[in-house]
Coordinates of C-alpha atoms in Angstrom, one line a residue:
Chain A
M1 CA -19.3 -7.7 6.8
D2 CA -16.5 -5.2 6.4
I3 CA -18.4 -2.6 8.4
S4 CA -19.0 -5.0 11.2
I5 CA -15.2 -5.7 11.4
Q6 CA -14.7 -2.0 11.8
F7 CA -17.3 -1.9 14.7
K8 CA -15.5 -4.8 16.4
K9 CA -12.1 -3.2 16.0
G10 CA -13.4 0.0 17.6
A11 CA -14.9 -1.9 20.5
L12 CA -12.0 -4.2 21.1
E13 CA -10.0 -1.7 23.2
L14 CA -13.0 -1.3 25.5
C15 CA -13.6 -5.0 25.8
V16 CA -10.0 -5.7 26.6
L17 CA -9.8 -3.0 29.2
V18 CA -12.9 -4.3 30.9
L19 CA -11.6 -7.8 30.9
I20 CA -8.2 -6.8 32.3
R21 CA -9.9 -4.6 34.9
E22 CA -11.9 -7.6 36.1
Q23 CA -8.7 -9.6 36.8
D24 CA -5.1 -9.8 35.5
R25 CA -5.1 -11.9 32.3
Y26 CA -2.5 -13.1 29.8
G27 CA -2.7 -12.7 26.0
Y28 CA -4.1 -16.1 25.1
E29 CA -6.7 -16.0 27.9
L30 CA -7.8 -12.5 26.7
A31 CA -8.1 -13.8 23.1
Q32 CA -10.3 -16.7 24.3
S33 CA -12.5 -14.4 26.5
V34 CA -13.0 -11.8 23.8
S35 CA -13.8 -14.3 21.1
K36 CA -16.3 -15.9 23.4
H37 CA -18.4 -12.7 23.0
I38 CA -17.4 -11.2 19.7
E39 CA -15.9 -12.7 16.6
V40 CA -12.7 -10.9 15.9
A41 CA -9.3 -11.6 14.5
E42 CA -7.5 -12.6 17.7
G43 CA -4.2 -11.5 16.4
A44 CA -5.3 -7.9 16.6
L45 CA -5.1 -8.2 20.4
Y46 CA -1.3 -8.1 20.6
P47 CA -0.7 -4.8 18.8
L48 CA -3.6 -3.4 20.9
L49 CA -2.1 -4.6 24.1
R50 CA 1.3 -3.2 23.2
R51 CA -0.4 0.2 22.6
L52 CA -2.3 0.0 25.9
V53 CA 1.0 -0.7 27.7
A54 CA 2.7 2.2 25.8
E55 CA -0.1 4.5 26.8
G56 CA 0.3 3.5 30.4
F57 CA -3.2 2.0 30.8
C58 CA -1.7 -1.3 31.9
T59 CA 1.5 -3.0 32.9
T60 CA 2.8 -6.5 32.3
Y61 CA 4.5 -9.1 34.4
L62 CA 5.7 -12.6 33.6
Q63 CA 4.5 -15.7 35.5
E64 CA 5.8 -19.2 34.9
S65 CA 3.3 -21.7 33.7
T66 CA 3.5 -25.5 33.8
G67 CA 4.6 -27.1 30.6
G68 CA 4.6 -23.9 28.5
P69 CA 6.2 -20.6 28.0
P70 CA 5.9 -18.1 30.8
R71 CA 2.6 -16.1 30.6
K72 CA 2.7 -12.4 30.2
Y73 CA 0.0 -11.0 32.4
Y74 CA -1.5 -7.6 31.9
K75 CA -2.5 -5.6 34.9
I76 CA -4.5 -2.4 34.8
T77 CA -3.1 0.8 36.2
A78 CA -4.9 3.7 37.8
T79 CA -4.9 5.7 34.6
G80 CA -6.2 2.6 32.8
E81 CA -9.0 2.3 35.3
A82 CA -10.0 5.9 34.8
H83 CA -9.8 5.5 31.1
T84 CA -11.9 2.4 31.1
K85 CA -14.6 4.1 33.1
K86 CA -14.6 7.0 30.7
L87 CA -14.8 4.7 27.7
V88 CA -17.7 2.8 29.2
V89 CA -19.6 5.9 29.8
E90 CA -18.9 7.2 26.3
W91 CA -19.8 3.8 24.9
R92 CA -23.2 3.7 26.7
Q93 CA -23.9 7.2 25.5
F94 CA -23.0 6.4 22.0
V95 CA -24.9 3.2 21.8
H96 CA -27.9 4.9 23.3
N97 CA -27.8 7.7 20.8
V98 CA -27.4 5.5 17.8
S99 CA -30.2 3.2 18.8
T100 CA -32.5 6.2 19.4
L101 CA -31.6 7.4 16.0
I102 CA -32.3 4.1 14.4
E103 CA -35.6 3.7 16.1
K104 CA -36.7 7.2 15.1
G105 CA -35.7 6.3 11.5
S106 CA -37.5 3.0 11.4
T107 CA -40.9 4.5 12.5
I108 CA -40.9 7.0 9.6
Chain B
M1 CA -1.1 -21.8 6.4
N2 CA 0.8 -23.3 9.4
R3 CA 2.6 -21.7 12.4
S4 CA 5.9 -21.1 10.7
E5 CA 4.4 -19.7 7.5
F6 CA 2.3 -17.3 9.6
L7 CA 5.2 -16.2 11.7
A8 CA 7.4 -15.8 8.6
L9 CA 4.8 -13.6 6.9
L10 CA 4.3 -11.6 10.0
R11 CA 8.0 -11.0 10.3
V12 CA 8.2 -9.7 6.8
H13 CA 5.3 -7.3 7.3
L14 CA 6.7 -6.1 10.7
S15 CA 10.1 -5.3 9.2
P16 CA 9.6 -1.5 9.4
L17 CA 9.5 -1.7 13.2
P18 CA 12.6 -1.5 15.4
P19 CA 14.0 -5.0 15.9
E20 CA 13.3 -5.2 19.6
E21 CA 9.6 -4.3 19.1
Q22 CA 9.4 -6.9 16.3
Q23 CA 10.9 -9.5 18.5
E24 CA 8.5 -8.8 21.3
L25 CA 5.4 -9.0 19.1
L26 CA 6.7 -12.2 17.4
E27 CA 7.2 -13.7 20.9
D28 CA 3.6 -12.8 21.8
Y29 CA 2.4 -14.7 18.7
Q30 CA 4.7 -17.6 19.3
N31 CA 3.4 -17.9 22.9
H32 CA -0.1 -17.7 21.6
F33 CA 0.6 -20.7 19.4
A34 CA 2.2 -22.5 22.3
F35 CA -0.8 -21.9 24.5
G36 CA -3.2 -22.8 21.7
L37 CA -1.4 -26.0 20.9
Q38 CA -1.4 -26.8 24.7
S39 CA -5.2 -26.6 24.8
G40 CA -5.4 -29.0 21.9
R41 CA -5.9 -26.9 18.8
S42 CA -4.2 -27.4 15.5
E43 CA -1.9 -24.8 14.0
E44 CA -4.2 -24.2 11.2
E45 CA -7.1 -23.4 13.6
I46 CA -5.0 -21.0 15.5
V47 CA -3.8 -19.3 12.3
A48 CA -7.4 -18.9 11.2
E49 CA -8.4 -17.4 14.5
L50 CA -5.5 -15.0 14.5
G51 CA -6.3 -13.5 11.2
D52 CA -4.3 -12.1 8.2
P53 CA -0.7 -11.4 9.1
A54 CA -0.5 -8.4 6.8
E55 CA -3.6 -6.9 8.5
L56 CA -2.2 -7.6 11.9
A57 CA 1.2 -6.0 11.0
K58 CA -0.6 -3.0 9.7
E59 CA -2.4 -2.7 13.0
A60 CA 0.9 -3.0 14.9
L61 CA 2.6 -0.4 12.7
G62 CA -0.3 2.0 13.3
N63 CA 0.4 5.4 12.0
R64 CA 4.0 4.2 11.3
Y65 CA 2.5 2.2 8.4
V66 CA 4.5 3.4 5.4
P67 CA 2.9 2.6 2.0
D68 CA 5.3 1.4 -0.6
E69 CA 7.3 4.4 -1.7
P70 CA 8.9 4.8 -5.1
I71 CA 12.7 4.3 -5.0
Y72 CA 14.8 7.3 -5.9
W73 CA 18.0 6.8 -7.7
Y74 CA 19.6 9.7 -6.1
G75 CA 19.3 10.8 -2.5
G76 CA 16.0 12.4 -2.7
P77 CA 12.9 12.1 -0.5
N78 CA 14.3 8.8 0.9
Q79 CA 16.4 10.9 3.3
T80 CA 13.2 12.1 4.9
S81 CA 11.5 8.7 5.1
E82 CA 13.3 8.0 8.4
Q83 CA 12.0 11.2 9.9
Q84 CA 8.6 10.3 8.5
A85 CA 8.7 6.9 10.1
S86 CA 9.6 8.3 13.5
S87 CA 7.2 11.3 13.5
A88 CA 4.3 10.3 11.4
T89 CA 2.4 13.3 12.6
G90 CA 3.4 16.1 10.2
M91 CA 2.9 14.4 6.9
S92 CA 1.5 17.4 5.1
N93 CA 3.6 20.2 6.5
R94 CA 6.8 18.1 6.4
P95 CA 9.5 20.4 5.0
I96 CA 10.9 19.1 1.7
P97 CA 14.6 19.5 1.9
I98 CA 16.3 20.2 -1.4
A99 CA 19.4 18.1 -1.6
R100 CA 22.3 20.3 -2.7
R101 CA 24.6 18.4 -4.9
N102 CA 28.2 19.2 -5.0
P103 CA 29.5 20.3 -8.4
F104 CA 31.3 17.1 -8.9
T105 CA 28.1 15.0 -8.7
Q106 CA 26.3 17.5 -10.9
A107 CA 29.1 17.2 -13.5
L108 CA 28.8 13.4 -13.3
V109 CA 25.1 13.6 -13.8
Y110 CA 25.6 15.7 -16.9
I111 CA 28.2 13.4 -18.3
G112 CA 26.0 10.4 -17.6
L113 CA 23.1 11.9 -19.3
F114 CA 25.2 13.0 -22.3
F115 CA 26.3 9.4 -23.0
L116 CA 22.8 8.1 -22.3
N117 CA 21.3 10.5 -24.8
I118 CA 23.9 9.8 -27.4
V119 CA 22.2 6.4 -27.6
G120 CA 18.8 7.3 -26.4
L121 CA 18.0 10.2 -28.7
P122 CA 18.8 8.5 -32.0
F123 CA 16.9 5.5 -30.8
L124 CA 13.9 7.7 -29.9
L125 CA 14.2 9.4 -33.3
T126 CA 14.2 6.1 -35.1
L127 CA 11.1 5.0 -33.3
W128 CA 9.4 8.3 -34.2
C129 CA 10.4 7.8 -37.9
L130 CA 8.8 4.4 -37.8
V131 CA 5.6 5.6 -36.3
V132 CA 5.4 8.6 -38.5
S133 CA 5.9 6.6 -41.6
L134 CA 3.3 4.1 -40.5
G135 CA 1.0 7.0 -40.1
L136 CA 1.7 8.4 -43.5
A137 CA 1.2 5.0 -45.1
T138 CA -2.1 4.7 -43.4
L139 CA -3.1 8.1 -44.6
S140 CA -2.1 7.3 -48.2
F141 CA -4.0 4.0 -48.0
I142 CA -7.1 5.7 -47.0
L143 CA -6.7 8.5 -49.6
S144 CA -5.9 6.1 -52.5
P145 CA -9.4 6.4 -54.2
L146 CA -8.7 10.1 -54.5
L147 CA -5.6 9.2 -56.4
V148 CA -7.6 7.0 -58.8
G149 CA -10.0 9.9 -59.3
L150 CA -7.1 12.2 -59.9
E151 CA -5.6 9.9 -62.5
Y152 CA -9.0 9.8 -64.3
A153 CA -9.3 13.5 -64.2
V154 CA -5.8 14.3 -65.4
H155 CA -4.7 11.5 -67.6
D156 CA -8.2 10.4 -68.6
N157 CA -7.5 6.7 -68.1
F158 CA -9.5 4.5 -65.8
H159 CA -9.2 0.8 -64.8
W160 CA -11.8 -1.0 -62.7
G161 CA -9.0 -3.0 -61.2
K162 CA -7.3 0.1 -59.8
L163 CA -10.6 1.2 -58.3
F164 CA -11.1 -2.1 -56.5
A165 CA -7.5 -2.2 -55.4
S166 CA -7.9 1.3 -53.9
V167 CA -11.1 0.2 -52.1
T168 CA -9.1 -2.7 -50.6
M169 CA -6.4 -0.2 -49.6
V170 CA -9.0 1.9 -47.8
G171 CA -10.0 -1.1 -45.8
L172 CA -6.5 -1.9 -45.0
G173 CA -5.8 1.7 -44.1
I174 CA -8.7 1.8 -41.6
L175 CA -7.5 -1.4 -40.0
I176 CA -3.9 -0.2 -39.7
S177 CA -5.0 3.2 -38.4
L178 CA -6.2 1.7 -35.1
P179 CA -2.8 0.3 -33.9
A180 CA -1.1 3.3 -35.6
R181 CA -3.0 5.7 -33.4
M182 CA -2.2 3.7 -30.3
L183 CA 1.5 3.6 -31.2
L184 CA 1.5 7.3 -31.8
K185 CA 0.0 7.9 -28.4
T186 CA 2.5 5.6 -26.7
M187 CA 5.4 7.3 -28.5
L188 CA 4.2 10.7 -27.3
A189 CA 3.9 9.5 -23.7
L190 CA 7.3 7.8 -23.9
S191 CA 9.0 10.9 -25.3
V192 CA 7.4 13.2 -22.8
S193 CA 8.3 11.0 -19.8
Y194 CA 11.8 10.6 -21.1
F195 CA 12.4 14.3 -21.3
K196 CA 10.8 14.9 -18.0
W197 CA 13.0 12.2 -16.4
N198 CA 16.1 13.9 -17.9
K199 CA 15.0 17.2 -16.6
R200 CA 14.4 15.7 -13.2
L201 CA 17.8 14.2 -13.0
V202 CA 19.4 17.4 -13.9
K203 CA 17.5 19.4 -11.4
G204 CA 17.7 16.9 -8.6
D205 CA 14.7 15.9 -6.5
A206 CA 13.4 19.5 -6.1
G207 CA 12.3 19.2 -9.7
H208 CA 10.6 16.0 -8.9
E209 CA 8.6 17.5 -6.0
Q210 CA 7.4 20.4 -8.1
Q211 CA 5.7 18.2 -10.7

């Protein structure tokens, strides 16, 4: 259980970047989209998003919404785009390596 | 837990952050609640989805997360905690500045310790006397059969009653010896830490770091 939380935390940045790259999204929307796929403490998104902005991987803009507070949209930057691509490649490599290792282990 | 409880807790845990950063994060969460409520969820549901405020705050603080530090009575390492908060990188090779006291402060420290010890030392001594006498009593209880034997050997008189009484004393002695030993240990630890604390106060925080 605890370990799986650590996995998810590690993958969260990648998931968020991919989602933002797809289209501009606001915090709550991101939370919904992420938790559709993986079960994670949604609150962890906001510190992560702050960090992504601070590192220059995405920018924010506000947009009025009907009957609610303005939505803070996150938009990916060029560096963010490059970073995402790099992360995805690394992720695939990593997952591939780990599954090969596990398969090898299970046959013994 | 409802919305306001969650936000209050979060605010507490975020307190090490600069105020504007705190405010922004709190706004993010407030908006999250607003959007969640708009889409027909209850506050409790949203809180459950968000997760533990303490954990979230830890995430937000990142490497600025400062574990609870001991409070120093005088200057001390607290002066560096601000640097530590801003540049959490060099934790290990962080230079330890030795606070130089001016002579006046140093004199005040000595005077303060003098008056404290006027009361403290006799008190400690009294406690020691109590513990030592308890120990001696225990020892004599346990050794009482020897005394009965000695009386028989020297004065050549022997009472069964005395023998049984001494056996009872041995039992009592063994029983008392357990708490007595604990007390002795506690006293030792107490005295040592008291003297160390005195030394530390005299030397300033440099003495503390060297321990």
